[in-house]
PDB file of C-alpha atoms in Angstrom:
ATOM      1  CA  LEU A   1      50.951  57.222 -12.244  1.00 61.00           C
ATOM      2  CA  TYR A   2      54.680  57.030 -12.904  1.00 66.00           C
ATOM      3  CA  THR A   3      57.389  56.370 -10.333  1.00 75.00           C
ATOM      4  CA  ARG A   4      60.617  58.232 -11.079  1.00 77.00           C
ATOM      5  CA  LEU A   5      63.809  56.223 -10.736  1.00 77.00           C
ATOM      6  CA  LEU A   6      66.423  57.839  -8.547  1.00 67.00           C
ATOM      7  CA  PRO A   7      70.150  57.050  -8.734  1.00 60.00           C
ATOM      8  CA  ASN A   8      69.431  54.789  -5.764  1.00 57.00           C
ATOM      9  CA  TYR A   9      66.467  53.278  -7.569  1.00 62.00           C
ATOM     10  CA  GLN A  10      64.743  51.222  -4.873  1.00 59.00           C
ATOM     11  CA  PRO A  11      63.393  52.741  -1.670  1.00 55.00           C
ATOM     12  CA  LYS A  12      65.103  51.309   1.417  1.00 51.00           C
ATOM     13  CA  THR A  13      63.281  53.263   4.086  1.00 42.00           C
ATOM     14  CA  CYS A  14      59.948  54.961   4.522  1.00 42.00           C
ATOM     15  CA  PRO A  15      59.864  58.441   3.006  1.00 41.00           C
ATOM     16  CA  LYS A  16      59.948  61.412   5.372  1.00 43.00           C
ATOM     17  CA  ILE A  17      56.552  62.620   6.455  1.00 40.00           C
ATOM     18  CA  THR A  18      55.985  66.178   5.315  1.00 43.00           C
ATOM     19  CA  VAL A  19      53.486  68.348   7.133  1.00 49.00           C
ATOM     20  CA  LEU A  20      51.304  70.158   4.612  1.00 50.00           C
ATOM     21  CA  SER A  21      49.395  73.349   5.152  1.00 52.00           C
ATOM     22  CA  ARG A  22      45.611  73.212   4.689  1.00 52.00           C
ATOM     23  CA  ARG A  23      46.010  74.887   1.289  1.00 54.00           C
ATOM     24  CA  GLN A  24      48.696  72.396   0.138  1.00 52.00           C
ATOM     25  CA  PHE A  25      46.625  69.465   1.409  1.00 47.00           C
ATOM     26  CA  THR A  26      43.552  70.690  -0.496  1.00 48.00           C
ATOM     27  CA  ALA A  27      45.606  71.021  -3.702  1.00 49.00           C
ATOM     28  CA  VAL A  28      47.072  67.523  -3.348  1.00 43.00           C
ATOM     29  CA  LEU A  29      43.677  66.005  -2.512  1.00 45.00           C
ATOM     30  CA  GLY A  30      42.059  67.740  -5.470  1.00 47.00           C
ATOM     31  CA  ALA A  31      44.743  66.446  -7.850  1.00 44.00           C
ATOM     32  CA  SER A  32      44.336  62.915  -6.468  1.00 41.00           C
ATOM     33  CA  VAL A  33      40.558  62.966  -6.915  1.00 39.00           C
ATOM     34  CA  LEU A  34      40.929  64.274 -10.459  1.00 40.00           C
ATOM     35  CA  ALA A  35      43.508  61.595 -11.280  1.00 40.00           C
ATOM     36  CA  SER A  36      41.139  58.899 -10.038  1.00 38.00           C
ATOM     37  CA  PHE A  37      38.670  59.834 -12.788  1.00 39.00           C
ATOM     38  CA  LEU A  38      41.252  59.702 -15.564  1.00 41.00           C
ATOM     39  CA  PRO A  39      41.672  56.415 -17.427  1.00 43.00           C
ATOM     40  CA  ILE A  40      44.862  54.543 -16.673  1.00 43.00           C
ATOM     41  CA  SER A  41      45.582  54.568 -20.412  1.00 45.00           C
ATOM     42  CA  ALA A  42      45.261  58.320 -20.819  1.00 41.00           C
ATOM     43  CA  GLY A  43      47.971  58.277 -23.505  1.00 42.00           C
ATOM     44  CA  ALA A  44      46.815  55.088 -25.204  1.00 43.00           C
ATOM     45  CA  THR A  45      44.855  56.810 -27.955  1.00 47.00           C
ATOM     46  CA  GLN A  46      47.939  58.675 -29.133  1.00 65.00           C
ATOM     47  CA  MET A  47      50.524  56.085 -30.015  1.00 72.00           C
ATOM     48  CA  PRO A  48      54.223  56.956 -29.798  1.00 86.00           C
ATOM     49  CA  GLU A  49      56.305  57.332 -32.926  1.00 89.00           C
ATOM     50  CA  ALA A  50      58.632  54.589 -34.097  1.00 92.00           C
ATOM     51  CA  LYS A  51      62.275  55.165 -33.215  1.00 95.00           C
ATOM     52  CA  ASN A  52      65.509  53.256 -33.440  1.00 95.00           C
ATOM     53  CA  PRO A  53      65.771  50.974 -30.413  1.00 95.00           C
ATOM     54  CA  PRO A  54      68.013  52.163 -27.590  1.00 96.00           C
ATOM     55  CA  SER A  55      71.129  50.229 -26.670  1.00 96.00           C
ATOM     56  CA  MET A  56      70.081  47.063 -24.820  1.00 96.00           C
ATOM     57  CA  GLN A  57      73.148  44.884 -24.406  1.00 96.00           C
ATOM     58  CA  ALA A  58      73.047  44.468 -20.620  1.00 97.00           C
ATOM     59  CA  GLU A  59      72.389  40.952 -19.388  1.00 97.00           C
ATOM     60  CA  ILE A  60      69.324  40.077 -17.378  1.00 98.00           C
ATOM     61  CA  LEU A  61      68.688  36.852 -15.500  1.00 98.00           C
ATOM     62  CA  ASP A  62      65.903  34.315 -15.740  1.00 97.00           C
ATOM     63  CA  ALA A  63      64.284  32.682 -12.692  1.00 95.00           C
ATOM     64  CA  ASP A  64      67.061  30.060 -12.580  1.00 95.00           C
ATOM     65  CA  GLY A  65      69.838  32.663 -12.601  1.00 96.00           C
ATOM     66  CA  HIS A  66      70.852  32.125 -16.246  1.00 97.00           C
ATOM     67  CA  ALA A  67      71.827  35.262 -18.176  1.00 98.00           C
ATOM     68  CA  PHE A  68      70.125  36.272 -21.416  1.00 98.00           C
ATOM     69  CA  HIS A  69      69.741  39.333 -23.653  1.00 97.00           C
ATOM     70  CA  ILE A  70      66.750  40.966 -25.297  1.00 97.00           C
ATOM     71  CA  ASP A  71      68.150  40.167 -28.735  1.00 95.00           C
ATOM     72  CA  ASP A  72      67.685  36.473 -27.897  1.00 97.00           C
ATOM     73  CA  PHE A  73      64.051  37.096 -28.872  1.00 97.00           C
ATOM     74  CA  LYS A  74      64.852  38.377 -32.377  1.00 96.00           C
ATOM     75  CA  GLY A  75      62.309  37.081 -34.844  1.00 97.00           C
ATOM     76  CA  MET A  76      59.357  37.841 -32.557  1.00 97.00           C
ATOM     77  CA  PRO A  77      57.887  41.180 -31.472  1.00 98.00           C
ATOM     78  CA  VAL A  78      58.742  41.942 -27.837  1.00 98.00           C
ATOM     79  CA  LEU A  79      57.094  44.166 -25.257  1.00 98.00           C
ATOM     80  CA  VAL A  80      59.703  44.851 -22.551  1.00 98.00           C
ATOM     81  CA  ASN A  81      58.076  46.118 -19.340  1.00 98.00           C
ATOM     82  CA  PHE A  82      60.224  47.439 -16.472  1.00 98.00           C
ATOM     83  CA  TRP A  83      58.469  47.105 -13.137  1.00 98.00           C
ATOM     84  CA  ALA A  84      59.019  46.638  -9.385  1.00 97.00           C
ATOM     85  CA  THR A  85      57.009  45.294  -6.458  1.00 97.00           C
ATOM     86  CA  TRP A  86      57.269  48.686  -4.721  1.00 96.00           C
ATOM     87  CA  CYS A  87      55.752  50.549  -7.700  1.00 96.00           C
ATOM     88  CA  ALA A  88      51.964  50.886  -7.365  1.00 96.00           C
ATOM     89  CA  PRO A  89      51.299  51.803 -11.039  1.00 97.00           C
ATOM     90  CA  CYS A  90      53.398  48.789 -12.113  1.00 97.00           C
ATOM     91  CA  ILE A  91      51.265  46.479  -9.985  1.00 97.00           C
ATOM     92  CA  ALA A  92      48.083  48.045 -11.353  1.00 96.00           C
ATOM     93  CA  GLU A  93      48.943  47.145 -14.957  1.00 97.00           C
ATOM     94  CA  LEU A  94      50.215  43.581 -14.344  1.00 98.00           C
ATOM     95  CA  PRO A  95      46.800  41.897 -14.877  1.00 97.00           C
ATOM     96  CA  ALA A  96      46.352  43.782 -18.168  1.00 98.00           C
ATOM     97  CA  LEU A  97      49.800  42.685 -19.356  1.00 98.00           C
ATOM     98  CA  ASN A  98      48.992  39.108 -18.386  1.00 98.00           C
ATOM     99  CA  GLN A  99      45.756  39.190 -20.393  1.00 98.00           C
ATOM    100  CA  ALA A 100      47.496  40.838 -23.352  1.00 98.00           C
ATOM    101  CA  ALA A 101      50.015  37.981 -23.448  1.00 97.00           C
ATOM    102  CA  THR A 102      47.100  35.564 -23.970  1.00 96.00           C
ATOM    103  CA  SER A 103      45.219  37.808 -26.414  1.00 97.00           C
ATOM    104  CA  LEU A 104      48.289  38.379 -28.619  1.00 97.00           C
ATOM    105  CA  ALA A 105      49.507  34.771 -28.690  1.00 95.00           C
ATOM    106  CA  ASP A 106      48.574  34.544 -32.388  1.00 95.00           C
ATOM    107  CA  ILE A 107      51.306  37.062 -33.341  1.00 97.00           C
ATOM    108  CA  ASP A 108      53.931  35.349 -31.139  1.00 96.00           C
ATOM    109  CA  LEU A 109      54.376  38.471 -29.010  1.00 97.00           C
ATOM    110  CA  VAL A 110      56.787  38.116 -26.101  1.00 98.00           C
ATOM    111  CA  ILE A 111      55.862  40.145 -23.026  1.00 98.00           C
ATOM    112  CA  LEU A 112      59.051  40.365 -21.010  1.00 98.00           C
ATOM    113  CA  LEU A 113      58.476  41.572 -17.446  1.00 98.00           C
ATOM    114  CA  VAL A 114      61.831  42.825 -16.143  1.00 98.00           C
ATOM    115  CA  SER A 115      61.828  43.232 -12.365  1.00 98.00           C
ATOM    116  CA  ILE A 116      64.300  45.714 -10.915  1.00 97.00           C
ATOM    117  CA  ASP A 117      63.729  44.574  -7.333  1.00 97.00           C
ATOM    118  CA  ARG A 118      66.966  44.150  -5.375  1.00 96.00           C
ATOM    119  CA  GLY A 119      65.636  40.831  -4.066  1.00 96.00           C
ATOM    120  CA  GLY A 120      65.570  39.386  -7.605  1.00 96.00           C
ATOM    121  CA  PRO A 121      63.470  36.255  -8.226  1.00 97.00           C
ATOM    122  CA  ALA A 122      63.148  35.525  -4.492  1.00 97.00           C
ATOM    123  CA  LYS A 123      61.188  38.768  -4.103  1.00 96.00           C
ATOM    124  CA  ALA A 124      59.425  39.139  -7.459  1.00 97.00           C
ATOM    125  CA  LEU A 125      58.394  35.550  -8.306  1.00 97.00           C
ATOM    126  CA  PRO A 126      56.184  34.944  -5.245  1.00 97.00           C
ATOM    127  CA  PHE A 127      54.679  38.392  -5.825  1.00 97.00           C
ATOM    128  CA  LEU A 128      53.759  37.473  -9.417  1.00 98.00           C
ATOM    129  CA  ASN A 129      52.556  33.976  -8.520  1.00 96.00           C
ATOM    130  CA  ASP A 130      50.256  35.360  -5.813  1.00 96.00           C
ATOM    131  CA  ARG A 131      48.580  37.408  -8.544  1.00 96.00           C
ATOM    132  CA  GLY A 132      48.221  34.481 -10.940  1.00 96.00           C
ATOM    133  CA  ILE A 133      50.904  35.696 -13.335  1.00 97.00           C
ATOM    134  CA  VAL A 134      53.039  32.812 -14.519  1.00 96.00           C
ATOM    135  CA  GLU A 135      55.704  32.404 -17.144  1.00 96.00           C
ATOM    136  CA  THR A 136      54.729  30.489 -20.266  1.00 93.00           C
ATOM    137  CA  GLU A 137      56.738  27.479 -21.334  1.00 89.00           C
ATOM    138  CA  ALA A 138      56.669  28.533 -24.990  1.00 87.00           C
ATOM    139  CA  LYS A 139      59.266  31.006 -26.238  1.00 87.00           C
ATOM    140  CA  SER A 140      56.544  33.631 -26.850  1.00 92.00           C
ATOM    141  CA  GLY A 141      53.941  34.778 -24.323  1.00 96.00           C
ATOM    142  CA  MET A 142      54.754  35.902 -20.780  1.00 98.00           C
ATOM    143  CA  ARG A 143      58.437  35.783 -19.849  1.00 97.00           C
ATOM    144  CA  PHE A 144      60.254  37.004 -16.737  1.00 98.00           C
ATOM    145  CA  GLY A 145      63.603  38.746 -16.348  1.00 98.00           C
ATOM    146  CA  PHE A 146      65.393  40.029 -13.255  1.00 98.00           C
ATOM    147  CA  ASP A 147      67.839  42.934 -13.079  1.00 98.00           C
ATOM    148  CA  ARG A 148      68.781  43.606  -9.432  1.00 96.00           C
ATOM    149  CA  LYS A 149      71.084  46.512 -10.269  1.00 95.00           C
ATOM    150  CA  ALA A 150      68.816  48.032 -12.958  1.00 96.00           C
ATOM    151  CA  ASN A 151      71.660  47.933 -15.497  1.00 97.00           C
ATOM    152  CA  LEU A 152      69.374  47.374 -18.478  1.00 97.00           C
ATOM    153  CA  PRO A 153      66.918  50.205 -17.716  1.00 97.00           C
ATOM    154  CA  ARG A 154      69.847  52.560 -17.132  1.00 96.00           C
ATOM    155  CA  GLU A 155      71.351  51.538 -20.473  1.00 97.00           C
ATOM    156  CA  MET A 156      67.970  52.087 -22.146  1.00 97.00           C
ATOM    157  CA  GLU A 157      67.688  55.507 -20.428  1.00 95.00           C
ATOM    158  CA  VAL A 158      64.561  54.621 -18.480  1.00 96.00           C
ATOM    159  CA  SER A 159      63.704  57.450 -16.079  1.00 94.00           C
ATOM    160  CA  GLY A 160      60.927  55.750 -14.100  1.00 95.00           C
ATOM    161  CA  VAL A 161      58.642  52.755 -13.808  1.00 97.00           C
ATOM    162  CA  PRO A 162      56.527  51.434 -15.290  1.00 97.00           C
ATOM    163  CA  THR A 163      58.173  51.952 -18.670  1.00 97.00           C
ATOM    164  CA  SER A 164      57.611  49.679 -21.649  1.00 98.00           C
ATOM    165  CA  PHE A 165      59.323  49.318 -25.011  1.00 98.00           C
ATOM    166  CA  LEU A 166      57.575  47.611 -27.900  1.00 98.00           C
ATOM    167  CA  LEU A 167      60.167  46.187 -30.296  1.00 98.00           C
ATOM    168  CA  SER A 168      59.552  45.032 -33.855  1.00 98.00           C
ATOM    169  CA  SER A 169      60.402  41.408 -34.575  1.00 97.00           C
ATOM    170  CA  ASP A 170      63.690  42.389 -36.266  1.00 97.00           C
ATOM    171  CA  GLN A 171      64.400  44.856 -33.408  1.00 97.00           C
ATOM    172  CA  THR A 172      65.014  47.733 -35.808  1.00 97.00           C
ATOM    173  CA  LYS A 173      62.041  49.792 -34.522  1.00 97.00           C
ATOM    174  CA  SER A 174      60.845  50.572 -31.028  1.00 97.00           C
ATOM    175  CA  TRP A 175      57.969  52.436 -29.412  1.00 97.00           C
ATOM    176  CA  LEU A 176      58.272  53.878 -25.901  1.00 97.00           C
ATOM    177  CA  PHE A 177      55.364  53.811 -23.427  1.00 97.00           C
ATOM    178  CA  LYS A 178      55.802  55.708 -20.144  1.00 95.00           C
ATOM    179  CA  GLY A 179      53.439  54.922 -17.322  1.00 95.00           C
ATOM    180  CA  PRO A 180      50.739  52.258 -16.969  1.00 96.00           C
ATOM    181  CA  PHE A 181      48.418  51.334 -19.831  1.00 96.00           C
ATOM    182  CA  GLU A 182      45.343  49.189 -20.321  1.00 97.00           C
ATOM    183  CA  TRP A 183      47.237  46.685 -22.440  1.00 98.00           C
ATOM    184  CA  ASP A 184      44.300  44.267 -22.635  1.00 97.00           C
ATOM    185  CA  GLN A 185      41.777  46.714 -24.108  1.00 97.00           C
ATOM    186  CA  PRO A 186      40.667  46.111 -27.728  1.00 97.00           C
ATOM    187  CA  ASP A 187      41.991  49.444 -29.016  1.00 97.00           C
ATOM    188  CA  MET A 188      45.411  48.845 -27.456  1.00 97.00           C
ATOM    189  CA  LEU A 189      45.576  45.284 -28.779  1.00 97.00           C
ATOM    190  CA  THR A 190      44.728  46.622 -32.243  1.00 97.00           C
ATOM    191  CA  HIS A 191      47.446  49.297 -31.954  1.00 96.00           C
ATOM    192  CA  ILE A 192      50.048  46.706 -30.987  1.00 97.00           C
ATOM    193  CA  ARG A 193      49.072  44.449 -33.891  1.00 97.00           C
ATOM    194  CA  THR A 194      49.287  47.411 -36.267  1.00 96.00           C
ATOM    195  CA  LEU A 195      52.663  48.613 -34.978  1.00 96.00           C
ATOM    196  CA  VAL A 196      54.413  45.245 -35.120  1.00 94.00           C
ATOM    197  CA  GLY A 197      52.468  43.905 -38.094  1.00 84.00           C
TER     198      GLY A 197
END
């Protein structure tokens, strides 16, 4: 449920097909079936510890190509989610993030979806719009960022996608979430309110 980022972070070609023995195939199939019964938020009940935020000075672009920084959102809690259109677990959690943006509007939470697709907005925006995920006009709520070269996730030492950072409103504390989560579930919403409250 977590796609590792390689130095060349976006796949350009289809992966090589590997022929598995019957024993290897059975092991892989068994692991896949087991994973299908595990909740997507397997780690959600155990919240990460607060840490100092990583360095996050790299610029990202908005849909119009204007540069901005994460610290532009100081004064509001921010959930930064790194994702890509080629990452299946990222796609799986997008609806939950969209719902969480609505559910947490009362605490002025910013959910910043940062796409690392090489195609930038031309690739990611239609993908999001087709799934009913739109950017809010208010400063809080759902916001989009685009980082074609993945400079910001590299600076923040992200090793794979999806990865999310929850930042306190003064950006002095952060919580790291690796993998997809059920962001819209009541227990997760309560945890977020508690952490940033």
